[in-house]
Short mmCIF file of C-alpha atoms in Angstrom, two decimals:
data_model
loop_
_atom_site.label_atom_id
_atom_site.label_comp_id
_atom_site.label_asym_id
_atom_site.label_seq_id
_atom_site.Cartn_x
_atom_site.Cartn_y
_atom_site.Cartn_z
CA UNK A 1398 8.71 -4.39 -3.09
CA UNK A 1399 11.56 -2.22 -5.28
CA UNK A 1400 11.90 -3.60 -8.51
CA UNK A 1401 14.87 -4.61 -9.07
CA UNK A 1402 17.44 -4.09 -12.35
CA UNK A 1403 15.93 -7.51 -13.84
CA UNK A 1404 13.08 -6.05 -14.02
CA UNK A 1405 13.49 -2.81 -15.24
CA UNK A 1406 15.01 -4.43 -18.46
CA UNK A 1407 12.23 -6.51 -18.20
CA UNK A 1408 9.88 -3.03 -18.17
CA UNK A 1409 12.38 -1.78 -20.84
CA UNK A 1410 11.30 -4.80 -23.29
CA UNK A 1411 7.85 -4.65 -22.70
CA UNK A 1412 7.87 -1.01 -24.18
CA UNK A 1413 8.38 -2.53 -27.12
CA UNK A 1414 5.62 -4.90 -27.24
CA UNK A 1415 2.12 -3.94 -29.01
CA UNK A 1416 -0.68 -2.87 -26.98
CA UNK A 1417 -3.00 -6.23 -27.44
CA UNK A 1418 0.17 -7.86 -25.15
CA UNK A 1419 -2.41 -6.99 -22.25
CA UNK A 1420 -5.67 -8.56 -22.05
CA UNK A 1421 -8.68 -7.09 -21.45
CA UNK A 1422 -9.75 -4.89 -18.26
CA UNK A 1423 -12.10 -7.49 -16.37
CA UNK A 1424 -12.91 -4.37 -13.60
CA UNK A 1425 -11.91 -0.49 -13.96
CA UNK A 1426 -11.34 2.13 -11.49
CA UNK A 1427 -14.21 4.44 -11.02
CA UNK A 1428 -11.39 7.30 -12.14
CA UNK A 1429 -7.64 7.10 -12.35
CA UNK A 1430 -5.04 10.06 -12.29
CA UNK A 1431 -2.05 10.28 -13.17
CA UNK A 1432 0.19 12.54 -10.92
CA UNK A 1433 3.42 13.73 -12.66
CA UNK A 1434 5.49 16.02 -10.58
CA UNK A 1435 9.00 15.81 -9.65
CA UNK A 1436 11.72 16.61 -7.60
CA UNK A 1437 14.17 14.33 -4.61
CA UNK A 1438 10.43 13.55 -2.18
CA UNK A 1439 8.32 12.39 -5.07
CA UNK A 1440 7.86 8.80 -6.26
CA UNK A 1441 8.34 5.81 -4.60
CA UNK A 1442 4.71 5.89 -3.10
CA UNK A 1443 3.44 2.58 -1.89
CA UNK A 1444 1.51 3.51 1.40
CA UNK A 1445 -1.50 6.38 0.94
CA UNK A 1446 -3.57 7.46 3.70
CA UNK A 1447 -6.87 9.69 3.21
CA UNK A 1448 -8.25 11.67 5.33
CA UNK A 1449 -12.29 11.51 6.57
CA UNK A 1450 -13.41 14.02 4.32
CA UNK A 1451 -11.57 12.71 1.23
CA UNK A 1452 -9.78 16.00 0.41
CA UNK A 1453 -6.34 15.47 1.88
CA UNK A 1454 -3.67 12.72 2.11
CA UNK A 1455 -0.20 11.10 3.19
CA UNK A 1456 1.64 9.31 0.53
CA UNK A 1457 4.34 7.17 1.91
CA UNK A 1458 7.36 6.57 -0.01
CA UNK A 1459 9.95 3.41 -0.03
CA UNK A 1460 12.52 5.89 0.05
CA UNK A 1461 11.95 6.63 3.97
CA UNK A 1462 9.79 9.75 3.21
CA UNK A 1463 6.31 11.38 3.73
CA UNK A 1464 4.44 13.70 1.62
CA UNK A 1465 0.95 15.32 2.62
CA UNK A 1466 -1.16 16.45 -0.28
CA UNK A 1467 -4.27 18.62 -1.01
CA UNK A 1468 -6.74 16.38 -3.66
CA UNK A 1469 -8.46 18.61 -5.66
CA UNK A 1470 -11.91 16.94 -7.00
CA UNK A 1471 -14.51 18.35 -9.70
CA UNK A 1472 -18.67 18.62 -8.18
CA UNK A 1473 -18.69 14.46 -8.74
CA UNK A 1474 -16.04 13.88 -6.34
CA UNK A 1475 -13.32 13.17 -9.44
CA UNK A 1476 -9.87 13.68 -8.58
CA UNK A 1477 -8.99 16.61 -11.02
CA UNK A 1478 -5.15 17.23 -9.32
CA UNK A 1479 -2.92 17.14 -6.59
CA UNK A 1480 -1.28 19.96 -4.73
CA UNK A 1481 1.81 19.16 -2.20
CA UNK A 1482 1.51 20.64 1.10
CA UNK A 1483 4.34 19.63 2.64
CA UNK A 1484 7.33 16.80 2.82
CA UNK A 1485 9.22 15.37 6.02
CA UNK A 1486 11.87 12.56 6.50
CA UNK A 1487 11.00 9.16 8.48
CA UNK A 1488 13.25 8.97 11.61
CA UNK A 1489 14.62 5.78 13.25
CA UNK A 1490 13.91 5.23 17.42
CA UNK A 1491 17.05 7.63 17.85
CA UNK A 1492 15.57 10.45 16.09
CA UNK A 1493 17.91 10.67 13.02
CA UNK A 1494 16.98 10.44 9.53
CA UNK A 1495 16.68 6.51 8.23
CA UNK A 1496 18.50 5.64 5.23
CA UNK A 1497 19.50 2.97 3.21
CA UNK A 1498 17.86 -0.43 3.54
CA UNK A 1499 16.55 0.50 6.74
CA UNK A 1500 14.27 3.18 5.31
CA UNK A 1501 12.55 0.75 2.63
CA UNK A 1502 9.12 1.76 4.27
CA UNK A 1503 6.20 0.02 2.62
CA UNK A 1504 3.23 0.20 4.80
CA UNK A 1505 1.00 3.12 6.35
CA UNK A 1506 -1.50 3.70 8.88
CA UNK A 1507 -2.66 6.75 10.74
CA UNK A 1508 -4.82 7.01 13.81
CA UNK A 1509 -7.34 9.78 14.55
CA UNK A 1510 -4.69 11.11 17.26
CA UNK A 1511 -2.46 11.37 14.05
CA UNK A 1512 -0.26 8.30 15.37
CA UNK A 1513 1.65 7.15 12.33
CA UNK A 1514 2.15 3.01 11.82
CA UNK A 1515 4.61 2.00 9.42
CA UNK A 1516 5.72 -1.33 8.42
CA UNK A 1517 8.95 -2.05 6.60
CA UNK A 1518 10.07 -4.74 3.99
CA UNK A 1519 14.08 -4.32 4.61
CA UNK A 1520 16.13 -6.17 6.46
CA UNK A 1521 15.01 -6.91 9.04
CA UNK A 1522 11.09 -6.74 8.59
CA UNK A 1523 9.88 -4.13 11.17
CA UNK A 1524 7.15 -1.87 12.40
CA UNK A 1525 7.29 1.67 13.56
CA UNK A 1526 5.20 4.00 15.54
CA UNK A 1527 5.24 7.62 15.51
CA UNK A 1528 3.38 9.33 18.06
CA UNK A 1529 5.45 12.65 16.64
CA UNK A 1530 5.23 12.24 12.67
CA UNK A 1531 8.67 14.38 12.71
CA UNK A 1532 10.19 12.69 16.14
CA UNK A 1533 11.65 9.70 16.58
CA UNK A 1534 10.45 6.11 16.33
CA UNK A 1535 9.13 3.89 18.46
CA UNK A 1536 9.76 0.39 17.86
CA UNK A 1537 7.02 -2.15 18.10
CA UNK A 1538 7.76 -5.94 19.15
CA UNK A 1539 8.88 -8.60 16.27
CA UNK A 1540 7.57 -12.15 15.40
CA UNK A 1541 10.10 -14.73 15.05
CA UNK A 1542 8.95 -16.07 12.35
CA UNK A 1543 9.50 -12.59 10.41
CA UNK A 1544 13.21 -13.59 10.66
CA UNK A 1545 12.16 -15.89 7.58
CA UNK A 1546 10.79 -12.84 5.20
CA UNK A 1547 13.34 -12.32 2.28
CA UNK A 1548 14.90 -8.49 2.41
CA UNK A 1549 12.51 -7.04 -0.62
CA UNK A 1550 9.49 -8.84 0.70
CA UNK A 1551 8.71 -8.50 4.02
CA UNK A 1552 5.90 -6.81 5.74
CA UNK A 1553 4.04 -4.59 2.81
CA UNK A 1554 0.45 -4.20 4.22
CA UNK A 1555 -0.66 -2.59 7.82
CA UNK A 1556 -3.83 -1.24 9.28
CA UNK A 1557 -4.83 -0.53 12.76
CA UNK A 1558 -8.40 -1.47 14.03
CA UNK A 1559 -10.80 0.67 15.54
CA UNK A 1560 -9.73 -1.02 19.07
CA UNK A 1561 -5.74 0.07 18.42
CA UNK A 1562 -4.65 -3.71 17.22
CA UNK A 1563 -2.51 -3.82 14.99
CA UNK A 1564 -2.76 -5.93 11.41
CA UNK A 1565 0.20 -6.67 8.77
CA UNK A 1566 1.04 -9.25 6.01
CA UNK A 1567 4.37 -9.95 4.23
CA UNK A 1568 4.27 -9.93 0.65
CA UNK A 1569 5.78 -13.32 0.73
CA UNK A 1570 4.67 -16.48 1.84
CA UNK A 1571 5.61 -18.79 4.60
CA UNK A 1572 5.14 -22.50 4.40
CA UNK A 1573 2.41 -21.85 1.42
CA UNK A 1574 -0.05 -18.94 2.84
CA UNK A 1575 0.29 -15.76 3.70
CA UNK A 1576 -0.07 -15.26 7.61
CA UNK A 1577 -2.05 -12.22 8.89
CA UNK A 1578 -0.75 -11.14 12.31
CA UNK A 1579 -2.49 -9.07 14.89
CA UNK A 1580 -0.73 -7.74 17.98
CA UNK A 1581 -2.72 -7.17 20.95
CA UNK A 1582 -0.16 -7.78 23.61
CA UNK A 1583 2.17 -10.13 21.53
CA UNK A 1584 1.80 -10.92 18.03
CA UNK A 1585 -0.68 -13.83 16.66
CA UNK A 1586 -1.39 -15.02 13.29
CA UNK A 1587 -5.59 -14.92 13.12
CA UNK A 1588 -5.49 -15.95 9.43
CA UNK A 1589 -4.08 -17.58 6.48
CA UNK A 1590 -4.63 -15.56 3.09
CA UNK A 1591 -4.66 -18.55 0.50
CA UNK A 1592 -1.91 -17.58 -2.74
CA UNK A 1593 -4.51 -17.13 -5.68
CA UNK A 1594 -3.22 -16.96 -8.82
CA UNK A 1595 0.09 -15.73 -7.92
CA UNK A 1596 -1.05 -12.09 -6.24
CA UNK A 1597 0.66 -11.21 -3.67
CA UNK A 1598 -0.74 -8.84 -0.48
CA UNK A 1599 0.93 -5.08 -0.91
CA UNK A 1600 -1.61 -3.50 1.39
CA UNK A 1601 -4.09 -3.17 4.26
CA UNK A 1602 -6.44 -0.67 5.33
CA UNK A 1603 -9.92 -0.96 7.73
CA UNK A 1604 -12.89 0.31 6.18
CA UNK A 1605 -15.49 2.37 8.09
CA UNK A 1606 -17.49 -0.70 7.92
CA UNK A 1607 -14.83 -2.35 10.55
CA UNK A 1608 -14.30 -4.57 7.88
CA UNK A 1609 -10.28 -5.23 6.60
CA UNK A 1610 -9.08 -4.31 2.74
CA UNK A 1611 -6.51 -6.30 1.07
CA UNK A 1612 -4.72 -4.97 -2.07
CA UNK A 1613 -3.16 -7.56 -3.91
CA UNK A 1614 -0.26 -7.14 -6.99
CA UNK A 1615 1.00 -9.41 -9.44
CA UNK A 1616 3.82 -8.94 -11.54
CA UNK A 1617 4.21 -10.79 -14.54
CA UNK A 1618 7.14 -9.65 -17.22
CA UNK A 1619 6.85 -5.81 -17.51
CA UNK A 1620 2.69 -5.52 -16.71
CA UNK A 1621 0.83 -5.75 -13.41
CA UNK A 1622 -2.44 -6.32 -11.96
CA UNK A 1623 -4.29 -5.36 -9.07
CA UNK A 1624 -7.03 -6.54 -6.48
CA UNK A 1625 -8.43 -5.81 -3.71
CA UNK A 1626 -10.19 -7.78 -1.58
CA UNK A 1627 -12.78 -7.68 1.59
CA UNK A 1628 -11.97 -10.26 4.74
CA UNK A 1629 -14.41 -10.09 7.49
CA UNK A 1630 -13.83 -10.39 11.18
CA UNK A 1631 -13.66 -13.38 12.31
CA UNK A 1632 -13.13 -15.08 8.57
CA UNK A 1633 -9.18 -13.15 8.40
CA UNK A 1634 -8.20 -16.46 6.05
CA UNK A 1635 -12.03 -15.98 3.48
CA UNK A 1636 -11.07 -13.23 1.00
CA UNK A 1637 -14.03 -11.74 -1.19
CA UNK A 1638 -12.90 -10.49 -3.89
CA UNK A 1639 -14.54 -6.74 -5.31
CA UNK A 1640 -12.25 -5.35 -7.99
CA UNK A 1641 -9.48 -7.29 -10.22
CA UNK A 1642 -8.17 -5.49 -12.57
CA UNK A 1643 -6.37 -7.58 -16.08
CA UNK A 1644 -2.39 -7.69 -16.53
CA UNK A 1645 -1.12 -4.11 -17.65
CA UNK A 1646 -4.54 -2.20 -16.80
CA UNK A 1647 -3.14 -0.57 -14.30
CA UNK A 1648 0.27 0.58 -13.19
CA UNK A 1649 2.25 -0.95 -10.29
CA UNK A 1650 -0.72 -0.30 -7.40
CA UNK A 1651 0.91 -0.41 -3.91
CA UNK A 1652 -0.92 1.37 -1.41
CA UNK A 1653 -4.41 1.45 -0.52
CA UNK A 1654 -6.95 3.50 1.82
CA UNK A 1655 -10.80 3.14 2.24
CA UNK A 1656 -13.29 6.34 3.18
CA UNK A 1657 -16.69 7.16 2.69
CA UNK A 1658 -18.14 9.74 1.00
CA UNK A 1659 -21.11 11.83 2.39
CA UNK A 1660 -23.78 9.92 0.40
CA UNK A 1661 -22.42 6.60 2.49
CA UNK A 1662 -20.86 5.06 -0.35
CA UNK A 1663 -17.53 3.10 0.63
CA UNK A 1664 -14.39 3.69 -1.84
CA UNK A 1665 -11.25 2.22 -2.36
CA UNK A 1666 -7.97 4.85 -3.24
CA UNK A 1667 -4.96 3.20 -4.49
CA UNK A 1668 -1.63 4.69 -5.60
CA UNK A 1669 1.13 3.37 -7.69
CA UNK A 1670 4.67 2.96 -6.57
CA UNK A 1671 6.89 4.27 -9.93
CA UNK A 1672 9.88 2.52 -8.50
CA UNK A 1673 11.58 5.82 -9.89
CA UNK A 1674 11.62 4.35 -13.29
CA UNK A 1675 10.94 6.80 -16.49
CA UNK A 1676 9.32 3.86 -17.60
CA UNK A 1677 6.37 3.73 -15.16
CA UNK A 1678 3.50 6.09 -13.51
CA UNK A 1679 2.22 7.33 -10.43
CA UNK A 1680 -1.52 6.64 -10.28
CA UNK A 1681 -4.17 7.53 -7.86
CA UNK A 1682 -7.10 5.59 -8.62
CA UNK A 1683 -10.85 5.30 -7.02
CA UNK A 1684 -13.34 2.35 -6.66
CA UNK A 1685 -16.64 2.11 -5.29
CA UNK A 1686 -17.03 -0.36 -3.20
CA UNK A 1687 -20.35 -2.53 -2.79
#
């Protein structure tokens, strides 16, 4: 979702407030960086993708764009910096650049082949696949009901299972829940994600494990929280919570991706969409997973 001006007064205020307006941290990130760069192709990020070895990434932007970065880490695995490799613009399924509403892309997913899936919020809600990351598009089918999604919260989250199925959420709800579709051969909705405490689902990514990783937001006058959460095959609509983080911890966490290390240890990297706002920060942070 891009924030719109409401809330960027909103963020405006809330500079104002003292520090003790945000509770206390209830779960940290293992480490947490804070990228500050620049330029027209940075910001914006609210899909990341890592690669197997943890040392290189994609960072999607809502502004129809792709960067692919080099992450630097100290002997304990830390993140110590980012270097940019390389940029390149989204195309629509006739090969020219998106813009506008149409390239509000929120969601990322990349197969070993290097097959790109990306979901997007604007109107309408849609999925593209990119067999070429700098070709054109290929368009995959629509459910109706995504007809329903408002324009700035459509389809944030999608993954793609080890079988080549494909898994999104909108960040809004319909009729109460939050429906997780799969398509196979047609779309189906194989769970209901129950609204907790007024989070709403930004992002989706399957773990080595085979096991499916929710990252949640909530947005409450200027500060934001994040979870993420661990839904098993076959119990889509059962979320187990592993990391909540309090109201203003964090910045405004929008993309997740899930790797393992060489010890076996399962982690969770998240990154921070700034909404292009001098205000906020692009983050990169790390959990280990249990």
């Amino acid at each position: 979702m891009t924030l719109s001006r409401r809330h960027f007064l909103a963020l405006g205020a809330a500079a104002l407030l003292p520090a003790r307006a945000a509770r206390a941290v209830t779960n940290r990130p293992d480490s947490l960086y804070h990228w500050n760069s620049g330029g027209p192709f940075f910001g914006g990020f609210s899909g990341i993708e890592l690669s197997s070895d943890r040392r290189r990434a994609l960072l999607l932007s809502d502004r129809g764009f792709i960067v692919r970065v080099r992450l630097l880490r100290d002997d304990a695995g830390v993140i110590t910096g980012v270097e940019k490799i390389e940029h390149f613009v989204l195309n629509g399924t006739a090969g020219s650049a998106l813009r506008g509403h149409r390239a509000d892309s929120e969601g990322l997913d990349q197969r070993p082949d290097g097959t790109l899936h990306i979901s997007f919020e604007g109107s309408p809600s849609r999925i593209l696949q990119y067999r070429d990351e700098t070709g054109p598009a290929e368009a995959l089918p629509r459910a109706n009901s995504w007809q329903r999604l408002p324009t700035n919260e459509g389809l944030e989250g999608i993954a793609v299972d080890q079988s080549g199925a494909v898994f999104t959420v909108p960040e809004a709800p319909l009729d109460g829940t939050f429906p997780l579709y799969r398509l196979t051969n047609q779309w189906e909705i194989v769970g209901f994600l129950p609204d907790r405490d007024d989070f709403r689902p930004v992002g989706l990514d399957f773990g080595p494990d085979g096991n499916l990783y929710l990252l949640e937001r909530k947005f409450r006058l200027a500060f934001f929280a994040s979870r993420i959460s661990r839904l098993r095959p076959g119990a889509w609509g059962q979320p187990e919570t592993l990391v909540e983080t309090s109201m203003g911890a964090l910045d405004n966490h929008e993309g997740i991706s899930i790797t393992q290390d060489a010890s076996g240890q399962l982690w969770a990297t998240t990154v921070s969409d700034d909404n292009q706002n001098m205000l906020q920060r692009t983050e990169i942070a790390e959990y280990r997973l249990p």
